[in-house]
Coordinates of C-alpha atoms in Angstrom, one line a residue:
M7 CA -2.1 -17.7 -5.7
G8 CA -0.3 -14.5 -6.5
V9 CA -1.6 -11.2 -7.7
K10 CA -2.1 -11.2 -11.5
Y11 CA -1.3 -8.0 -13.4
G12 CA -0.8 -6.8 -16.9
R13 CA 0.5 -3.3 -16.3
E14 CA 4.2 -2.5 -15.7
Y15 CA 5.0 -3.5 -12.2
T16 CA 6.8 -0.2 -11.6
D17 CA 3.6 1.8 -12.5
I18 CA 1.5 -0.3 -10.2
L19 CA 4.1 0.2 -7.4
L20 CA 4.0 4.0 -7.9
D21 CA 0.2 4.0 -7.7
L22 CA 0.3 1.8 -4.6
M23 CA 2.9 4.1 -3.0
K24 CA 0.8 7.2 -3.7
H25 CA -2.3 5.7 -2.1
T26 CA -0.9 3.8 0.8
E27 CA 1.1 6.9 1.9
S28 CA -2.2 8.6 2.7
I29 CA -3.4 5.9 5.1
K30 CA -3.7 7.3 8.6
E31 CA -1.2 5.9 11.1
I32 CA 0.8 4.0 8.4
Y33 CA 3.9 4.6 10.6
D34 CA 2.5 1.8 12.9
C35 CA 3.5 -0.7 10.2
F36 CA 7.1 0.4 10.7
D37 CA 6.9 0.2 14.5
M38 CA 7.4 4.0 14.6
S39 CA 5.7 6.6 16.6
K40 CA 4.1 9.6 14.9
Q41 CA 7.1 11.7 16.1
E42 CA 9.6 9.3 14.7
W43 CA 7.8 9.1 11.3
G44 CA 7.6 12.9 11.2
A45 CA 11.4 13.2 11.9
L46 CA 12.3 11.2 8.8
A47 CA 13.5 13.1 5.8
G48 CA 11.3 12.9 2.7
Q49 CA 13.6 10.5 0.9
E50 CA 13.7 8.2 4.0
R51 CA 9.9 8.2 4.2
L52 CA 9.7 7.5 0.5
E53 CA 12.0 4.5 0.8
C54 CA 9.9 3.1 3.6
I55 CA 6.7 3.5 1.6
R56 CA 8.3 2.0 -1.5
T57 CA 9.4 -1.1 0.4
F58 CA 6.1 -1.3 2.1
A59 CA 4.1 -1.1 -1.1
D60 CA 6.2 -3.9 -2.6
D61 CA 5.7 -6.1 0.5
V62 CA 1.9 -5.4 0.4
F63 CA 1.7 -6.3 -3.3
Y64 CA 3.2 -9.7 -2.8
G65 CA 1.4 -10.2 0.5
L66 CA -1.9 -9.7 -1.2
G67 CA -1.2 -12.9 -3.2
A68 CA -1.5 -14.9 0.0
E69 CA -3.9 -12.8 2.0
P70 CA -6.5 -10.8 0.0
V71 CA -7.0 -8.2 2.8
I72 CA -4.2 -6.6 4.7
E73 CA -4.7 -4.1 7.6
V74 CA -2.5 -1.1 7.3
G75 CA -2.5 1.6 10.1
R76 CA -6.1 2.7 10.3
G77 CA -7.0 1.4 6.8
T78 CA -6.9 -1.8 4.7
V79 CA -5.5 -2.9 1.3
Q80 CA -7.7 -5.4 -0.5
Y81 CA -7.0 -7.4 -3.7
D82 CA -10.1 -7.9 -5.9
S83 CA -9.0 -10.7 -8.3
S84 CA -12.2 -10.8 -10.2
R85 CA -11.9 -7.1 -11.2
H86 CA -8.1 -7.1 -11.4
L87 CA -7.6 -4.2 -9.0
I88 CA -6.4 -3.3 -5.5
Q89 CA -8.6 -1.2 -3.2
I90 CA -7.0 1.0 -0.6
H91 CA -9.4 2.0 2.2
S92 CA -8.5 4.9 4.5
G93 CA -11.3 6.2 6.5
Q94 CA -14.1 7.2 4.2
V95 CA -11.8 7.3 1.1
T96 CA -11.3 4.4 -1.2
S97 CA -8.6 4.5 -3.8
I98 CA -8.2 2.1 -6.7
V99 CA -5.1 0.7 -8.3
H100 CA -5.8 -1.0 -11.6
L101 CA -3.7 -4.0 -12.4
V102 CA -4.5 -4.3 -16.1

């Protein structure tokens, strides 16, 4: 199916990075412990998050809900947005 979008992909990716980075226990997605994740330099963490956000974006085209750490990322094709749920906080990434 694929995720349909009208915004610049790099802008969508930056928004996705900003919101997925705040998901609790996201380091589980990288098979890392909390200590290993904390030991990474800021740039290394940023590269992990960037690659992860890119993978999640394309993964949502096949699977509309992806579990991430202690949260979920969900593609809402009817409203052209991605919802990032982390605990009681829901963030929105607009695709158009």
